[in-house]
Short mmCIF file of C-alpha atoms in Angstrom, two decimals:
data_model
loop_
_atom_site.label_atom_id
_atom_site.label_comp_id
_atom_site.label_asym_id
_atom_site.label_seq_id
_atom_site.Cartn_x
_atom_site.Cartn_y
_atom_site.Cartn_z
CA MET F 112 -8.55 17.42 31.37
CA ASN F 113 -8.72 16.20 27.82
CA LEU F 114 -4.85 16.04 26.35
CA ILE F 115 -6.64 17.30 23.01
CA GLU F 116 -9.74 19.33 22.60
CA ILE F 117 -10.81 20.13 18.71
CA ARG F 118 -14.27 22.15 18.35
CA ASP F 119 -15.72 23.27 15.35
CA LEU F 120 -13.34 22.63 13.32
CA SER F 121 -12.79 23.95 9.81
CA VAL F 122 -10.74 23.62 7.18
CA ALA F 123 -10.54 25.41 3.84
CA PHE F 124 -7.97 24.74 1.05
CA SER F 125 -8.20 28.61 -1.65
CA GLY F 126 -11.50 28.68 -0.87
CA GLN F 127 -12.79 24.59 -1.10
CA THR F 128 -13.88 23.46 2.24
CA VAL F 129 -12.17 20.16 3.40
CA VAL F 130 -12.78 20.07 7.00
CA ARG F 131 -15.67 21.17 8.50
CA ASN F 132 -17.11 22.25 11.18
CA LEU F 133 -15.10 19.06 13.68
CA SER F 134 -15.22 18.34 17.20
CA LEU F 135 -13.59 15.97 19.07
CA ASP F 136 -11.57 15.20 22.14
CA VAL F 137 -8.22 12.79 22.61
CA ARG F 138 -8.36 12.04 26.47
CA PRO F 139 -5.07 11.29 28.49
CA GLY F 140 -3.17 7.68 27.39
CA GLU F 141 -5.75 6.38 25.19
CA CYS F 142 -5.93 5.26 21.49
CA LEU F 143 -8.61 6.94 19.52
CA ALA F 144 -8.11 5.81 15.84
CA LEU F 145 -9.79 8.23 12.81
CA VAL F 146 -11.08 6.35 9.76
CA GLY F 147 -12.41 6.96 6.79
CA GLU F 148 -11.36 7.14 3.30
CA SER F 149 -9.22 8.76 1.06
CA GLY F 150 -10.31 12.67 0.86
CA SER F 151 -12.03 12.21 3.89
CA GLY F 152 -9.49 14.94 5.90
CA LYS F 153 -8.28 12.23 8.01
CA SER F 154 -4.83 13.83 8.06
CA VAL F 155 -5.90 17.28 6.87
CA THR F 156 -7.66 17.38 10.54
CA ALA F 157 -4.43 15.53 11.90
CA HIS F 158 -2.11 18.16 10.74
CA SER F 159 -3.79 20.98 12.25
CA ILE F 160 -3.37 19.75 15.90
CA LEU F 161 0.00 20.45 14.98
CA GLN F 162 0.09 24.04 12.68
CA LEU F 163 1.14 21.90 10.02
CA LEU F 164 -1.00 22.77 6.99
CA PRO F 165 0.54 25.34 4.42
CA GLU F 166 -0.12 28.64 5.80
CA ALA F 167 -0.79 30.77 2.13
CA CYS F 168 -3.33 28.72 0.56
CA THR F 169 -4.93 26.82 4.00
CA GLN F 170 -7.96 29.02 6.10
CA THR F 171 -8.47 27.93 9.38
CA THR F 172 -11.35 28.08 11.12
CA GLY F 173 -12.44 26.90 15.43
CA SER F 174 -10.35 25.73 18.42
CA VAL F 175 -7.88 23.44 18.73
CA LYS F 176 -6.66 22.94 22.33
CA TYR F 177 -3.71 21.35 23.75
CA ARG F 178 -4.33 20.41 27.79
CA GLY F 179 -6.13 23.91 27.34
CA GLN F 180 -3.54 25.82 25.43
CA GLU F 181 -5.04 26.91 22.67
CA LEU F 182 -3.19 26.39 19.50
CA ILE F 183 -4.76 27.45 16.21
CA GLY F 184 -2.89 31.01 15.93
CA ALA F 185 -0.01 30.33 18.64
CA SER F 186 3.16 31.56 17.84
CA ALA F 187 5.60 29.71 16.03
CA ALA F 188 7.59 29.26 19.17
CA THR F 189 5.35 27.82 21.28
CA LEU F 190 4.39 25.01 18.33
CA GLN F 191 8.04 24.63 18.33
CA LYS F 192 8.63 23.03 21.52
CA LEU F 193 5.81 20.99 21.41
CA ARG F 194 6.31 19.41 17.78
CA GLY F 195 8.55 15.95 18.28
CA ASN F 196 8.64 16.90 22.42
CA ARG F 197 5.50 16.72 23.79
CA ILE F 198 2.77 15.90 20.66
CA ALA F 199 5.48 13.35 17.50
CA MET F 200 4.17 12.56 14.58
CA ILE F 201 4.42 9.14 12.71
CA PHE F 202 4.44 9.33 9.02
CA GLN F 203 2.46 6.87 6.31
CA GLU F 204 5.68 6.78 3.93
CA PRO F 205 9.04 6.90 5.47
CA MET F 206 10.83 6.76 2.99
CA THR F 207 10.43 9.95 2.01
CA SER F 208 9.76 11.59 5.32
CA LEU F 209 13.39 10.86 6.25
CA ASN F 210 16.38 12.80 4.88
CA PRO F 211 17.95 10.08 2.39
CA LEU F 212 21.37 12.27 3.29
CA HIS F 213 21.27 11.56 6.48
CA SER F 214 22.65 8.59 9.26
CA ILE F 215 19.93 6.99 11.44
CA GLU F 216 21.93 8.46 14.92
CA LYS F 217 22.11 12.09 13.15
CA GLN F 218 18.17 12.33 12.82
CA ILE F 219 17.05 10.39 15.63
CA GLY F 220 19.98 12.79 16.48
CA GLU F 221 18.44 16.35 15.59
CA THR F 222 15.48 15.63 18.05
CA LEU F 223 17.10 14.75 20.87
CA LEU F 224 19.90 18.23 20.99
CA LEU F 225 17.14 20.36 19.92
CA HIS F 226 14.61 19.37 23.11
CA LYS F 227 16.81 17.82 25.27
CA GLY F 228 20.01 19.57 24.57
CA LEU F 229 21.65 15.50 23.88
CA GLY F 230 24.64 15.16 22.18
CA GLY F 231 27.73 12.85 22.30
CA LYS F 232 28.42 10.30 24.00
CA ALA F 233 24.76 11.29 25.71
CA ALA F 234 23.15 11.36 22.73
CA GLN F 235 24.35 7.90 21.14
CA ALA F 236 23.42 6.50 24.46
CA ARG F 237 19.72 7.15 24.66
CA ILE F 238 19.67 6.66 20.37
CA LEU F 239 20.48 3.09 20.92
CA GLU F 240 18.09 3.25 24.06
CA LEU F 241 15.68 3.88 21.77
CA LEU F 242 16.59 1.19 18.44
CA GLU F 243 16.17 -1.89 20.25
CA LEU F 244 12.40 0.27 22.33
CA VAL F 245 11.15 0.06 18.77
CA GLY F 246 12.94 -3.59 18.02
CA ILE F 247 15.57 -3.12 16.15
CA GLN F 248 18.32 -6.04 15.46
CA LYS F 249 21.86 -5.07 16.15
CA PRO F 250 21.78 -1.10 16.53
CA GLN F 251 25.35 -0.44 16.94
CA GLU F 252 25.40 -1.19 13.05
CA ARG F 253 22.28 0.85 11.90
CA LEU F 254 23.65 3.70 13.92
CA LYS F 255 25.72 4.56 10.29
CA ALA F 256 23.03 3.41 8.29
CA TYR F 257 21.30 5.75 5.44
CA PRO F 258 17.47 4.89 5.26
CA HIS F 259 17.72 3.38 1.70
CA GLN F 260 19.40 0.64 3.66
CA LEU F 261 16.90 -0.18 5.24
CA SER F 262 13.37 -2.46 4.63
CA GLY F 263 10.14 -0.14 4.91
CA GLY F 264 9.19 -1.90 8.56
CA GLN F 265 12.12 -0.63 9.29
CA ARG F 266 12.85 2.44 7.80
CA GLN F 267 9.17 2.52 10.01
CA ARG F 268 10.76 1.75 13.41
CA VAL F 269 12.84 4.25 12.89
CA MET F 270 10.43 7.53 11.92
CA ILE F 271 8.64 5.18 15.91
CA ALA F 272 11.80 6.13 17.32
CA MET F 273 12.41 9.91 16.33
CA ALA F 274 8.63 10.21 17.42
CA LEU F 275 8.95 8.69 20.85
CA ALA F 276 12.80 10.32 21.22
CA CYS F 277 10.87 13.05 23.68
CA GLU F 278 8.52 10.62 25.12
CA PRO F 279 5.84 12.83 23.90
CA GLU F 280 1.95 12.75 25.23
CA LEU F 281 0.34 12.23 22.26
CA LEU F 282 2.17 9.82 19.08
CA ILE F 283 -0.23 11.13 15.85
CA ALA F 284 0.35 8.07 13.28
CA ASP F 285 -0.60 8.66 10.29
CA GLU F 286 -1.68 5.29 8.43
CA PRO F 287 1.89 4.29 10.04
CA THR F 288 1.16 0.28 8.10
CA THR F 289 -0.59 1.09 4.52
CA ALA F 290 3.37 0.91 3.04
CA LEU F 291 3.96 -2.35 4.81
CA ASP F 292 3.52 -6.70 4.23
CA VAL F 293 0.57 -7.73 6.18
CA THR F 294 3.12 -9.44 8.57
CA VAL F 295 5.08 -6.21 8.71
CA GLN F 296 1.98 -4.26 9.85
CA ARG F 297 1.09 -6.99 11.78
CA LYS F 298 4.47 -6.56 14.55
CA ILE F 299 4.47 -2.62 13.68
CA LEU F 300 1.24 -2.55 14.89
CA LEU F 301 1.87 -5.27 18.16
CA LEU F 302 4.66 -2.54 19.07
CA LEU F 303 2.77 0.53 19.37
CA LYS F 304 0.63 -1.05 21.43
CA SER F 305 2.80 -2.27 23.43
CA LEU F 306 5.12 0.74 23.89
CA GLN F 307 1.48 2.72 23.96
CA GLN F 308 0.66 1.01 27.41
CA ARG F 309 4.26 0.76 28.27
CA LEU F 310 4.35 4.97 28.64
CA GLY F 311 0.58 5.87 28.82
CA MET F 312 0.48 8.22 26.44
CA SER F 313 -1.99 8.72 23.92
CA LEU F 314 -2.39 7.80 20.39
CA LEU F 315 -4.19 9.28 17.20
CA LEU F 316 -4.20 6.45 14.49
CA ILE F 317 -5.50 7.49 11.63
CA SER F 318 -5.97 4.50 9.41
CA HIS F 319 -8.46 3.08 6.45
CA ASP F 320 -7.99 -0.39 7.21
CA LEU F 321 -10.82 -1.26 9.77
CA ASN F 322 -8.68 -4.82 10.93
CA LEU F 323 -6.21 -2.54 12.76
CA VAL F 324 -8.61 -0.23 14.21
CA ARG F 325 -10.20 -3.27 15.43
CA SER F 326 -6.85 -4.30 17.23
CA ILE F 327 -5.62 -1.43 18.56
CA ALA F 328 -8.54 1.08 19.35
CA GLN F 329 -10.70 2.88 22.47
CA ARG F 330 -12.54 5.23 20.66
CA VAL F 331 -13.35 5.63 17.07
CA CYS F 332 -14.41 8.06 14.84
CA VAL F 333 -16.24 8.00 11.44
CA MET F 334 -15.10 10.95 8.47
CA ARG F 335 -16.90 11.43 5.72
CA ALA F 336 -16.52 14.78 3.39
CA GLY F 337 -15.02 15.60 6.44
CA GLU F 338 -17.03 15.68 8.78
CA ILE F 339 -17.44 13.21 11.68
CA VAL F 340 -20.44 11.60 11.16
CA GLU F 341 -20.12 8.50 13.61
CA GLN F 342 -18.17 8.03 16.88
CA ALA F 343 -18.41 5.51 19.44
CA ASP F 344 -16.45 3.04 21.40
CA CYS F 345 -14.68 0.07 19.09
CA GLN F 346 -16.55 -3.06 19.89
CA THR F 347 -20.53 -0.89 19.54
CA LEU F 348 -19.10 0.70 16.36
CA PHE F 349 -18.21 -2.79 14.97
CA ASN F 350 -20.80 -4.52 16.73
CA THR F 351 -23.91 -2.18 15.57
CA PRO F 352 -22.26 1.09 13.53
CA GLN F 353 -25.36 3.62 13.24
CA HIS F 354 -24.25 5.60 9.94
CA PRO F 355 -24.51 4.19 6.73
CA TYR F 356 -20.85 5.34 5.99
CA SER F 357 -20.06 3.19 8.55
CA ARG F 358 -22.24 -0.09 7.24
CA LEU F 359 -20.37 0.66 3.95
CA LEU F 360 -16.14 0.72 5.38
CA LEU F 361 -17.05 -2.42 7.73
CA ASP F 362 -18.39 -4.43 4.35
CA ALA F 363 -16.21 -3.39 2.50
CA GLU F 364 -13.62 -5.97 2.60
CA PRO F 365 -13.77 -8.53 -1.32
CA ALA F 366 -15.87 -10.80 -0.31
CA GLY F 367 -16.81 -13.57 -2.32
CA ASP F 368 -15.06 -16.95 -4.10
CA ALA F 369 -13.00 -17.07 -7.55
CA LEU F 370 -16.01 -17.16 -10.24
CA CYS F 371 -16.28 -20.85 -11.38
CA SER F 372 -14.16 -22.18 -15.13
CA ASP F 373 -13.65 -25.65 -16.36
CA GLU F 374 -11.73 -24.79 -18.53
CA ARG F 375 -8.48 -27.01 -19.21
CA GLU F 376 -6.20 -25.83 -21.56
CA THR F 377 -2.75 -24.63 -19.84
CA VAL F 378 -2.42 -20.67 -20.71
CA LEU F 379 0.67 -21.26 -19.55
CA GLN F 380 3.93 -23.50 -18.37
CA VAL F 381 6.62 -22.51 -16.26
CA ASP F 382 9.10 -24.86 -14.81
CA ASP F 383 12.27 -24.28 -12.89
CA LEU F 384 12.55 -20.62 -13.33
CA THR F 385 15.65 -18.77 -11.85
CA VAL F 386 16.98 -15.52 -12.17
CA GLN F 387 20.12 -14.22 -10.32
CA PHE F 388 21.18 -10.69 -9.83
CA PRO F 389 24.57 -10.44 -9.53
CA LEU F 390 26.22 -9.13 -6.42
CA SER F 391 30.51 -8.05 -6.14
CA SER F 392 31.79 -8.43 -2.41
CA GLY F 393 35.28 -9.77 -1.37
CA LEU F 394 38.80 -7.50 -1.28
CA PHE F 395 38.77 -9.04 -4.59
CA ARG F 396 35.48 -8.04 -6.00
CA ARG F 397 34.61 -11.51 -6.63
CA LYS F 398 30.96 -12.07 -8.78
CA THR F 399 28.48 -14.09 -5.99
CA TYR F 400 24.75 -14.09 -6.95
CA LEU F 401 21.20 -13.87 -4.99
CA ARG F 402 18.82 -15.99 -6.57
CA ALA F 403 15.96 -13.65 -6.76
CA VAL F 404 13.74 -16.56 -7.72
CA ASP F 405 14.93 -19.96 -7.74
CA GLY F 406 13.81 -22.99 -9.38
CA ILE F 407 9.71 -22.06 -9.84
CA SER F 408 7.19 -23.94 -11.52
CA LEU F 409 3.56 -22.89 -11.78
CA SER F 410 0.72 -23.60 -14.91
CA VAL F 411 -1.96 -21.56 -15.34
CA GLN F 412 -5.51 -22.86 -17.41
CA ARG F 413 -7.52 -20.40 -19.27
CA GLY F 414 -10.34 -17.96 -18.14
CA LYS F 415 -8.14 -18.96 -14.37
CA THR F 416 -6.91 -16.54 -12.15
CA LEU F 417 -3.42 -17.75 -10.09
CA GLY F 418 -2.68 -16.11 -7.48
CA ILE F 419 1.53 -15.42 -6.04
CA VAL F 420 1.96 -14.44 -1.95
CA GLY F 421 4.53 -13.23 -0.17
CA GLU F 422 5.84 -10.03 1.68
CA SER F 423 8.47 -7.45 -0.47
CA GLY F 424 11.56 -9.03 -1.79
CA SER F 425 10.18 -12.75 -1.43
CA GLY F 426 10.59 -12.64 -5.47
CA LYS F 427 6.79 -12.37 -7.05
CA SER F 428 7.56 -9.51 -8.92
CA THR F 429 10.69 -10.49 -10.37
CA LEU F 430 8.87 -13.75 -11.27
CA GLY F 431 6.16 -11.69 -12.94
CA GLN F 432 8.84 -9.34 -14.69
CA ALA F 433 10.70 -13.03 -15.84
CA ILE F 434 7.52 -14.66 -17.29
CA LEU F 435 7.10 -11.63 -19.29
CA ARG F 436 10.22 -12.27 -20.25
CA LEU F 437 11.17 -8.23 -19.45
CA LEU F 438 14.42 -9.72 -17.03
CA ASP F 439 16.96 -12.35 -18.25
CA SER F 440 16.08 -16.01 -16.79
CA THR F 441 16.98 -19.49 -16.81
CA GLY F 442 14.02 -22.17 -17.18
CA SER F 443 11.04 -22.53 -19.71
CA ILE F 444 8.63 -20.64 -20.26
CA ARG F 445 5.78 -21.78 -22.44
CA PHE F 446 2.95 -19.45 -23.36
CA GLN F 447 0.37 -20.81 -25.46
CA GLY F 448 2.19 -23.92 -26.20
CA ALA F 449 5.42 -21.65 -28.12
CA ALA F 450 8.73 -21.79 -26.15
CA LEU F 451 9.03 -17.95 -25.54
CA ASP F 452 12.41 -18.68 -23.17
CA PRO F 453 14.48 -19.66 -26.31
CA LEU F 454 13.57 -14.93 -27.67
CA ASN F 455 14.91 -12.71 -28.23
CA ASN F 456 13.84 -8.76 -27.55
CA GLN F 457 12.58 -8.94 -31.36
CA GLN F 458 11.19 -11.83 -31.35
CA MET F 459 8.94 -10.71 -28.18
CA ARG F 460 7.34 -8.50 -29.95
CA PRO F 461 4.50 -10.38 -31.21
CA TRP F 462 3.84 -11.84 -28.15
CA ARG F 463 3.32 -8.17 -25.91
CA LYS F 464 0.29 -8.11 -27.66
CA GLN F 465 -1.47 -11.10 -25.88
CA MET F 466 0.67 -10.96 -22.96
CA GLN F 467 -0.53 -7.24 -20.40
CA VAL F 468 0.76 -6.25 -17.03
CA VAL F 469 -1.20 -3.93 -14.28
CA PHE F 470 1.10 -2.21 -11.70
CA GLN F 471 0.78 -1.08 -8.24
CA ASP F 472 0.46 2.65 -8.53
CA PRO F 473 -1.70 3.90 -11.06
CA TYR F 474 -0.65 7.18 -11.46
CA GLY F 475 3.07 6.02 -11.20
CA SER F 476 2.43 4.12 -14.51
CA LEU F 477 0.43 6.47 -16.30
CA SER F 478 1.96 9.29 -18.43
CA PRO F 479 0.37 12.49 -16.68
CA ARG F 480 1.54 14.80 -20.10
CA MET F 481 -1.27 12.67 -22.08
CA THR F 482 -5.27 12.15 -22.39
CA VAL F 483 -6.43 8.92 -21.71
CA GLU F 484 -7.39 8.33 -24.56
CA GLN F 485 -3.77 9.05 -26.02
CA ILE F 486 -3.09 6.32 -23.24
CA ILE F 487 -5.15 3.57 -24.10
CA SER F 488 -4.56 4.23 -28.01
CA GLU F 489 -1.94 3.55 -27.94
CA GLY F 490 -0.68 0.19 -27.84
CA LEU F 491 -3.32 -0.15 -30.72
CA GLU F 492 -0.83 2.17 -32.41
CA VAL F 493 1.98 -0.31 -31.43
CA HIS F 494 0.38 -3.72 -32.02
CA ALA F 495 -2.73 -3.40 -33.04
CA PRO F 496 -2.28 -0.74 -35.95
CA CYS F 497 -5.86 0.55 -37.28
CA SER F 498 -7.77 3.64 -38.25
CA LEU F 499 -8.61 6.25 -37.01
CA ALA F 500 -12.66 5.86 -36.35
CA ASP F 501 -11.17 2.65 -35.72
CA ARG F 502 -9.13 3.30 -32.70
CA ASP F 503 -11.43 5.27 -31.62
CA ALA F 504 -14.44 3.11 -31.15
CA GLN F 505 -12.49 0.28 -29.12
CA VAL F 506 -11.15 3.13 -26.65
CA ILE F 507 -15.28 4.03 -26.42
CA GLN F 508 -15.72 0.44 -25.55
CA VAL F 509 -13.21 -0.77 -22.83
CA LEU F 510 -13.77 2.46 -20.89
CA LYS F 511 -17.66 1.46 -21.43
CA ASP F 512 -15.63 -1.52 -20.01
CA VAL F 513 -14.39 -0.53 -17.02
CA GLY F 514 -17.03 1.68 -15.89
CA LEU F 515 -16.09 4.27 -16.69
CA ASP F 516 -17.71 7.84 -19.17
CA PRO F 517 -16.42 7.44 -22.28
CA ALA F 518 -16.37 12.02 -22.49
CA SER F 519 -13.83 11.61 -20.48
CA ARG F 520 -11.34 9.80 -22.66
CA HIS F 521 -9.77 13.81 -23.06
CA ARG F 522 -9.25 13.94 -19.83
CA TYR F 523 -5.36 13.60 -18.18
CA PRO F 524 -5.06 11.23 -15.18
CA HIS F 525 -4.29 14.03 -12.56
CA GLU F 526 -8.31 14.86 -13.30
CA PHE F 527 -9.34 11.48 -11.70
CA SER F 528 -9.02 9.22 -8.62
CA GLY F 529 -6.93 6.77 -7.63
CA GLY F 530 -10.07 4.15 -8.62
CA GLN F 531 -10.19 5.35 -11.34
CA ARG F 532 -6.59 6.43 -12.50
CA GLN F 533 -6.92 1.98 -12.09
CA ARG F 534 -10.24 1.30 -14.75
CA ILE F 535 -7.72 3.86 -17.29
CA ALA F 536 -4.60 1.07 -16.47
CA ILE F 537 -7.26 -1.93 -16.59
CA ALA F 538 -8.64 -0.40 -19.62
CA ARG F 539 -5.11 0.01 -21.15
CA ALA F 540 -3.75 -3.45 -20.82
CA LEU F 541 -7.83 -5.11 -22.09
CA VAL F 542 -7.74 -2.51 -25.18
CA LEU F 543 -5.41 -5.48 -26.97
CA LYS F 544 -7.79 -8.37 -26.19
CA PRO F 545 -4.53 -10.22 -23.70
CA ALA F 546 -4.18 -13.76 -23.67
CA LEU F 547 -3.07 -13.14 -19.97
CA MET F 548 -2.93 -10.35 -17.64
CA LEU F 549 -0.47 -9.70 -14.84
CA LEU F 550 -1.90 -7.66 -11.73
CA ASP F 551 1.07 -6.48 -9.69
CA GLU F 552 -0.54 -5.18 -6.77
CA PRO F 553 -3.43 -3.31 -8.00
CA THR F 554 -5.03 -2.45 -5.59
CA SER F 555 -2.93 -1.77 -2.88
CA ALA F 556 -2.62 1.48 -3.04
CA LEU F 557 -5.70 2.16 -3.22
CA ASP F 558 -8.98 2.62 0.02
CA ARG F 559 -11.13 -0.51 1.16
CA THR F 560 -14.55 0.19 -0.42
CA VAL F 561 -12.46 1.02 -3.80
CA GLN F 562 -10.46 -2.62 -3.84
CA LYS F 563 -13.70 -4.09 -3.72
CA GLN F 564 -15.18 -1.99 -6.95
CA VAL F 565 -11.69 -3.13 -8.70
CA VAL F 566 -11.56 -6.93 -7.98
CA ALA F 567 -15.97 -6.52 -8.70
CA LEU F 568 -14.88 -4.97 -11.70
CA LEU F 569 -11.73 -8.11 -12.72
CA ARG F 570 -13.88 -11.03 -11.85
CA GLU F 571 -16.48 -9.53 -14.37
CA LEU F 572 -14.34 -8.69 -16.90
CA GLN F 573 -12.85 -12.20 -16.47
CA GLU F 574 -16.20 -13.23 -16.94
CA LYS F 575 -16.77 -11.22 -19.96
CA TYR F 576 -13.81 -12.41 -22.05
CA GLY F 577 -12.56 -15.65 -20.26
CA LEU F 578 -9.02 -13.39 -19.47
CA THR F 579 -6.65 -15.22 -17.18
CA TYR F 580 -4.50 -13.23 -14.53
CA LEU F 581 -1.84 -13.98 -12.37
CA PHE F 582 -2.93 -11.61 -9.32
CA ILE F 583 0.31 -10.44 -7.20
CA SER F 584 -0.15 -10.01 -4.03
CA HIS F 585 0.21 -9.72 0.01
CA ASP F 586 -3.45 -9.12 0.40
CA LEU F 587 -5.06 -12.56 1.14
CA ALA F 588 -8.26 -11.03 1.31
CA VAL F 589 -7.32 -9.78 -2.21
CA VAL F 590 -6.75 -12.88 -2.84
CA ARG F 591 -8.99 -14.86 -1.70
CA ALA F 592 -11.71 -13.28 -4.10
CA MET F 593 -10.18 -13.75 -6.69
CA ALA F 594 -7.75 -17.15 -7.12
CA HIS F 595 -8.35 -19.95 -8.28
CA ASP F 596 -5.29 -21.59 -7.25
CA MET F 597 -2.23 -19.94 -5.61
CA ILE F 598 1.30 -20.22 -4.73
CA VAL F 599 2.76 -18.94 -1.51
CA ILE F 600 6.47 -17.67 -2.09
CA LYS F 601 9.13 -16.09 0.59
CA ASP F 602 13.33 -15.82 -0.88
CA GLY F 603 12.62 -16.88 -3.62
CA LYS F 604 11.13 -20.49 -2.98
CA VAL F 605 7.76 -21.92 -3.94
CA VAL F 606 6.93 -23.13 0.07
CA GLU F 607 3.02 -23.49 -0.67
CA ALA F 608 0.49 -24.73 -4.07
CA GLY F 609 -2.91 -26.14 -4.20
CA ALA F 610 -6.53 -24.98 -4.51
CA SER F 611 -6.89 -21.41 -3.28
CA HIS F 612 -10.00 -22.55 -1.08
CA GLN F 613 -6.99 -25.64 0.26
CA VAL F 614 -4.94 -23.22 1.18
CA PHE F 615 -6.81 -21.15 3.24
CA ASP F 616 -8.49 -23.70 4.55
CA SER F 617 -5.95 -25.37 5.68
CA PRO F 618 -2.89 -23.51 5.53
CA GLN F 619 0.28 -26.37 5.97
CA HIS F 620 3.57 -24.42 6.00
CA ALA F 621 4.16 -22.50 8.92
CA TYR F 622 4.95 -19.41 6.65
CA THR F 623 1.51 -19.57 4.67
CA LYS F 624 0.35 -19.54 8.27
CA GLU F 625 2.19 -17.08 9.27
CA LEU F 626 0.75 -14.57 6.61
CA LEU F 627 -2.89 -15.68 7.42
CA ALA F 628 -2.28 -14.31 10.56
CA ALA F 629 -1.11 -11.49 10.10
CA ALA F 630 -4.07 -10.51 7.98
CA HIS F 631 -6.72 -11.75 10.82
CA ILE F 632 -8.08 -14.38 8.86
CA PRO F 633 -8.53 -17.78 11.31
CA LEU F 634 -7.28 -20.24 10.97
#
């Protein structure tokens, strides 16, 4: 008997159909992967199994059965017995899924108390056992910790511990590694794989990362626009995909090499840059300092891209902000031959036009209260005042440059997809015609197919306008397609530097080799 049987499932929100006539089975002890782009209906399908969709605006038809028991229309008491007990779920973003006001012990303990009636020392012993099972170091010290006191990888491990507390038959993992670095992704992947085999449970993995799916899944269902367009065992799908959309997803890895450039003029020269953050510690609260950036030196030539790679907390973004003089630092920063490190905020203002930034989250970095035209033209009003007609012409031109319809300039950010919003963010930086653009994880929040489009756009703009990029990322496939040179940062220090093809082809440092292995890039 199948563990889960879904037949002709259709889900609509306020009349808008998002899942259409979907049928699939989850077998005991197997890993089934649901893959597809954002908006394809993967998470809605998974949430339908546990009936977690909002009742007020959701219309659901079809059948979802667990061991022959119908779940659509099941009573609240029936669903409560299943949720977190026989069927558990790991959500994409652990920081928003965990309660910030409760300790780790209390959050895992709630599940044990509700479904197993465990409390006191028995519950604590089980919680410690679970934390050890998911690889939390020194679990006794973590019991009283709150989510903000843990790293992203540790928070995700706590989520997995909560999901495994009652030894479920089915674990639904909804994009469990999307928000994590490649090395942490690999550890979480290996953990899920070993737990599935050890506990004999089924795993429904939702992902748009086909490298991840290839490493763990036995079967794959490819979803597009609310429908399953292809189902096959993992090896068959990757070796001989039948549907054009499956082939599109498999070909979506950013590819190619950095654009050829013979330019030798140095735009940016940084020497011995250090950034320290004060920490208070000890009986008398003596100040100690955390060196987030520790004596880093680098140079970038005009028209080239320098890739800056490393895990979260390695100092990548801090380095970028220090170079733009958004953080206090020591050391030398020379930009277009001028020394920026002695300048105060007022003296830096004329240079801001030449140094622009594109952030990781295009939705968070764009004001929801401003139209696209207002967002893009804001920099012109501050740094390059001009007539209304001229300003409008520049906005129209830059929208054409980034592949957006100029007629959309009167709309608001929420009316665009994630990839379109990132194009708007690029247009905002590009309209000032900067000499240097800092790209801080500009593709990590996007699907692979959209990532490929944004990388192609950035390369096209670099060739057209001779742009110089500082490209910060933990995604080595994207860095390989973009960067001429790269530096690898660990704990605030550069552990490896050189031409990107040399670093990828013959990495010297153990940490670089670990990053490459974690990204499934063969050594």
